[in-house]
Amino acid sequence: MILVTGASGQLGRLVLEQLLQHLPASKLAAGVRSPERVADLQARGVNIRTLDYSQPETLTQAFQDIDTVLLISSSEVGQRAAQHQNVITAAEKAGVKRLVYTSLLHADTSPLGLAEEHKLTEARLKASSLEWVILRNGWYTENYLASLPAALEHHVLIGCAGKGRITSATR
């Protein structure tokens, strides 16, 4: 069974919708803090697991009978490394075989302040007993939507890449 963490969030929801096109709902689990937010997925047969990255006891229980976990990176800056550590440790304890992690583009060399927590998570994952996959996508294209009115008005998308090109990825 595949468990998608953050299943009520923007990326988690999209991932589950895509997986449901290829796998029966009985092979999928949605990991969330608030099960009521994914009642529609439960009605479709997706197994709902309550979990919180900051509460390790919820993680070990949620990962029972799970083969693969998609760890969608925490949105809590400054707490990510510890939260992700909790997820990796619980996955090992529960006998999860594979963990897929949504990291940051060039996490190992990026000067961005956000990179350090991803770098720490990647190192912990590589040192674990799990099979792992690290997804290092760029900034989500959808994140630029707030800037769209100004970009249309001024014919430029302003960012901190200097003269670099934008290498975003859609969720």
mmCIF file of C-alpha atoms in Angstrom:
data_model
loop_
_atom_site.group_PDB
_atom_site.id
_atom_site.type_symbol
_atom_site.label_atom_id
_atom_site.label_comp_id
_atom_site.label_asym_id
_atom_site.label_seq_id
_atom_site.Cartn_x
_atom_site.Cartn_y
_atom_site.Cartn_z
ATOM 1 C CA MET A 1 0.000 0.000 0.000
ATOM 2 C CA ILE A 2 1.164 3.558 -0.792
ATOM 3 C CA LEU A 3 0.656 6.292 1.794
ATOM 4 C CA VAL A 4 0.721 9.940 0.714
ATOM 5 C CA THR A 5 1.414 12.378 3.548
ATOM 6 C CA GLY A 6 -0.074 15.856 3.414
ATOM 7 C CA ALA A 7 -2.962 14.341 1.486
ATOM 8 C CA SER A 8 -5.303 17.250 2.164
ATOM 9 C CA GLY A 9 -2.787 19.763 0.811
ATOM 10 C CA GLN A 10 -2.318 21.027 -2.706
ATOM 11 C CA LEU A 11 0.335 18.537 -3.846
ATOM 12 C CA GLY A 12 -0.890 15.573 -1.798
ATOM 13 C CA ARG A 13 -4.392 15.833 -3.196
ATOM 14 C CA LEU A 14 -3.102 15.984 -6.783
ATOM 15 C CA VAL A 15 -0.842 12.968 -6.238
ATOM 16 C CA LEU A 16 -3.710 10.903 -4.843
ATOM 17 C CA GLU A 17 -5.997 11.880 -7.712
ATOM 18 C CA GLN A 18 -3.336 10.738 -10.189
ATOM 19 C CA LEU A 19 -2.708 7.491 -8.306
ATOM 20 C CA LEU A 20 -6.443 6.756 -8.265
ATOM 21 C CA GLN A 21 -6.358 6.772 -12.073
ATOM 22 C CA HIS A 22 -3.870 3.887 -12.026
ATOM 23 C CA LEU A 23 -4.425 1.949 -8.804
ATOM 24 C CA PRO A 24 -7.457 0.742 -6.886
ATOM 25 C CA ALA A 25 -8.333 2.896 -3.871
ATOM 26 C CA SER A 26 -7.735 -0.111 -1.622
ATOM 27 C CA LYS A 27 -4.006 0.187 -2.378
ATOM 28 C CA LEU A 28 -3.821 3.838 -1.292
ATOM 29 C CA ALA A 29 -3.715 5.622 2.040
ATOM 30 C CA ALA A 30 -4.054 9.324 2.747
ATOM 31 C CA GLY A 31 -2.041 10.654 5.683
ATOM 32 C CA VAL A 32 -3.585 13.775 7.232
ATOM 33 C CA ARG A 33 -3.888 15.685 10.498
ATOM 34 C CA SER A 34 -7.610 16.321 9.936
ATOM 35 C CA PRO A 35 -9.433 13.293 8.461
ATOM 36 C CA GLU A 36 -12.605 15.299 7.834
ATOM 37 C CA ARG A 37 -10.742 17.226 5.127
ATOM 38 C CA VAL A 38 -10.456 14.064 3.023
ATOM 39 C CA ALA A 39 -13.869 12.513 3.669
ATOM 40 C CA ASP A 40 -14.439 12.416 -0.095
ATOM 41 C CA LEU A 41 -11.345 10.238 -0.546
ATOM 42 C CA GLN A 42 -12.524 7.914 2.198
ATOM 43 C CA ALA A 43 -15.905 7.637 0.451
ATOM 44 C CA ARG A 44 -14.013 6.526 -2.664
ATOM 45 C CA GLY A 45 -12.280 3.751 -0.712
ATOM 46 C CA VAL A 46 -8.952 5.390 0.151
ATOM 47 C CA ASN A 47 -7.677 4.358 3.582
ATOM 48 C CA ILE A 48 -7.374 7.414 5.841
ATOM 49 C CA ARG A 49 -4.519 7.536 8.367
ATOM 50 C CA THR A 50 -4.302 10.291 10.950
ATOM 51 C CA LEU A 51 -0.738 11.510 11.361
ATOM 52 C CA ASP A 52 1.224 14.555 12.415
ATOM 53 C CA TYR A 53 4.926 14.977 11.623
ATOM 54 C CA SER A 54 5.459 16.464 15.097
ATOM 55 C CA GLN A 55 3.795 13.541 16.897
ATOM 56 C CA PRO A 56 5.909 10.411 16.295
ATOM 57 C CA GLU A 57 3.364 8.110 17.936
ATOM 58 C CA THR A 58 0.850 8.929 15.195
ATOM 59 C CA LEU A 59 3.404 8.164 12.502
ATOM 60 C CA THR A 60 4.364 4.657 13.570
ATOM 61 C CA GLN A 61 0.717 3.663 13.780
ATOM 62 C CA ALA A 62 -0.154 5.310 10.450
ATOM 63 C CA PHE A 63 2.660 3.464 8.662
ATOM 64 C CA GLN A 64 1.492 -0.034 9.611
ATOM 65 C CA ASP A 65 1.063 -2.227 6.495
ATOM 66 C CA ILE A 66 2.492 0.499 4.249
ATOM 67 C CA ASP A 67 5.112 -0.393 1.618
ATOM 68 C CA THR A 68 5.826 3.087 0.254
ATOM 69 C CA VAL A 69 5.492 6.509 1.863
ATOM 70 C CA LEU A 70 5.477 9.738 -0.108
ATOM 71 C CA LEU A 71 6.817 12.287 2.375
ATOM 72 C CA ILE A 72 5.620 15.658 1.189
ATOM 73 C CA SER A 73 7.923 18.164 2.804
ATOM 74 C CA SER A 74 6.563 19.961 5.829
ATOM 75 C CA SER A 75 5.564 23.581 5.378
ATOM 76 C CA GLU A 76 6.751 24.511 8.871
ATOM 77 C CA VAL A 77 10.052 26.284 8.243
ATOM 78 C CA GLY A 78 12.474 25.749 11.112
ATOM 79 C CA GLN A 79 10.777 22.514 12.157
ATOM 80 C CA ARG A 80 11.147 20.520 8.944
ATOM 81 C CA ALA A 81 14.362 18.654 9.764
ATOM 82 C CA ALA A 82 13.007 17.353 13.073
ATOM 83 C CA GLN A 83 9.607 16.547 11.594
ATOM 84 C CA HIS A 84 11.124 14.710 8.639
ATOM 85 C CA GLN A 85 13.428 12.837 11.023
ATOM 86 C CA ASN A 86 10.316 11.683 12.894
ATOM 87 C CA VAL A 87 8.794 10.402 9.659
ATOM 88 C CA ILE A 88 11.934 8.521 8.597
ATOM 89 C CA THR A 89 12.389 6.930 12.033
ATOM 90 C CA ALA A 90 8.735 5.880 12.205
ATOM 91 C CA ALA A 91 8.869 4.454 8.683
ATOM 92 C CA GLU A 92 11.869 2.333 9.646
ATOM 93 C CA LYS A 93 10.136 1.111 12.832
ATOM 94 C CA ALA A 94 6.954 0.238 10.940
ATOM 95 C CA GLY A 95 8.775 -1.762 8.263
ATOM 96 C CA VAL A 96 8.111 0.600 5.361
ATOM 97 C CA LYS A 97 10.229 -0.454 2.387
ATOM 98 C CA ARG A 98 10.546 2.795 0.414
ATOM 99 C CA LEU A 99 10.282 6.477 1.199
ATOM 100 C CA VAL A 100 9.907 9.098 -1.524
ATOM 101 C CA TYR A 101 10.740 12.641 -0.411
ATOM 102 C CA THR A 102 9.874 15.989 -1.997
ATOM 103 C CA SER A 103 13.040 18.010 -1.504
ATOM 104 C CA LEU A 104 14.418 21.218 -2.984
ATOM 105 C CA LEU A 105 16.204 21.771 -6.279
ATOM 106 C CA HIS A 106 19.981 21.493 -5.656
ATOM 107 C CA ALA A 107 19.358 20.998 -1.926
ATOM 108 C CA ASP A 108 22.968 19.933 -1.370
ATOM 109 C CA THR A 109 24.477 23.083 -2.917
ATOM 110 C CA SER A 110 21.732 25.706 -2.837
ATOM 111 C CA PRO A 111 22.462 28.947 -0.969
ATOM 112 C CA LEU A 112 18.762 29.343 -0.108
ATOM 113 C CA GLY A 113 17.955 29.413 3.583
ATOM 114 C CA LEU A 114 15.359 26.703 3.034
ATOM 115 C CA ALA A 115 17.964 24.303 1.667
ATOM 116 C CA GLU A 116 19.586 23.358 4.978
ATOM 117 C CA GLU A 117 16.541 21.498 6.305
ATOM 118 C CA HIS A 118 16.189 19.604 3.036
ATOM 119 C CA LYS A 119 19.902 18.793 3.038
ATOM 120 C CA LEU A 120 19.623 17.403 6.581
ATOM 121 C CA THR A 121 16.574 15.346 5.629
ATOM 122 C CA GLU A 122 18.300 13.937 2.557
ATOM 123 C CA ALA A 123 21.343 12.943 4.644
ATOM 124 C CA ARG A 124 19.135 11.239 7.242
ATOM 125 C CA LEU A 125 17.234 9.434 4.507
ATOM 126 C CA LYS A 126 20.435 8.218 2.847
ATOM 127 C CA ALA A 127 21.683 6.929 6.220
ATOM 128 C CA SER A 128 18.411 5.075 6.889
ATOM 129 C CA SER A 129 17.616 1.433 6.216
ATOM 130 C CA LEU A 130 14.924 2.458 3.722
ATOM 131 C CA GLU A 131 14.979 2.377 -0.036
ATOM 132 C CA TRP A 132 14.614 6.024 -0.972
ATOM 133 C CA VAL A 133 13.828 8.366 -3.828
ATOM 134 C CA ILE A 134 14.497 12.089 -3.610
ATOM 135 C CA LEU A 135 12.455 14.389 -5.835
ATOM 136 C CA ARG A 136 14.225 17.714 -6.347
ATOM 137 C CA ASN A 137 11.789 19.760 -8.343
ATOM 138 C CA GLY A 138 12.000 23.504 -8.820
ATOM 139 C CA TRP A 139 9.636 26.097 -7.433
ATOM 140 C CA TYR A 140 6.039 25.201 -8.240
ATOM 141 C CA THR A 141 4.711 27.085 -11.240
ATOM 142 C CA GLU A 142 1.476 27.686 -9.346
ATOM 143 C CA ASN A 143 3.443 29.722 -6.773
ATOM 144 C CA TYR A 144 3.884 32.402 -9.412
ATOM 145 C CA LEU A 145 0.135 32.958 -9.791
ATOM 146 C CA ALA A 146 0.093 35.653 -7.104
ATOM 147 C CA SER A 147 2.567 37.593 -9.262
ATOM 148 C CA LEU A 148 0.562 37.150 -12.449
ATOM 149 C CA PRO A 149 -1.298 40.517 -12.439
ATOM 150 C CA ALA A 150 1.983 42.467 -12.060
ATOM 151 C CA ALA A 151 3.727 40.275 -14.644
ATOM 152 C CA LEU A 152 0.966 40.911 -17.170
ATOM 153 C CA GLU A 153 0.997 44.636 -16.484
ATOM 154 C CA HIS A 154 4.795 45.045 -16.679
ATOM 155 C CA HIS A 155 5.589 42.196 -19.100
ATOM 156 C CA VAL A 156 8.163 40.703 -16.739
ATOM 157 C CA LEU A 157 8.153 38.100 -14.011
ATOM 158 C CA ILE A 158 10.301 39.424 -11.201
ATOM 159 C CA GLY A 159 12.300 37.061 -9.001
ATOM 160 C CA CYS A 160 15.698 36.623 -7.407
ATOM 161 C CA ALA A 161 17.323 34.621 -10.217
ATOM 162 C CA GLY A 162 19.152 37.584 -11.690
ATOM 163 C CA LYS A 163 19.309 36.955 -15.411
ATOM 164 C CA GLY A 164 18.716 33.256 -14.856
ATOM 165 C CA ARG A 165 15.826 31.383 -16.306
ATOM 166 C CA ILE A 166 12.950 30.036 -14.274
ATOM 167 C CA THR A 167 12.851 26.244 -14.055
ATOM 168 C CA SER A 168 9.569 25.704 -12.292
ATOM 169 C CA ALA A 169 7.508 22.540 -12.217
ATOM 170 C CA THR A 170 3.768 22.213 -11.916
ATOM 171 C CA ARG A 171 2.459 20.362 -8.933
#
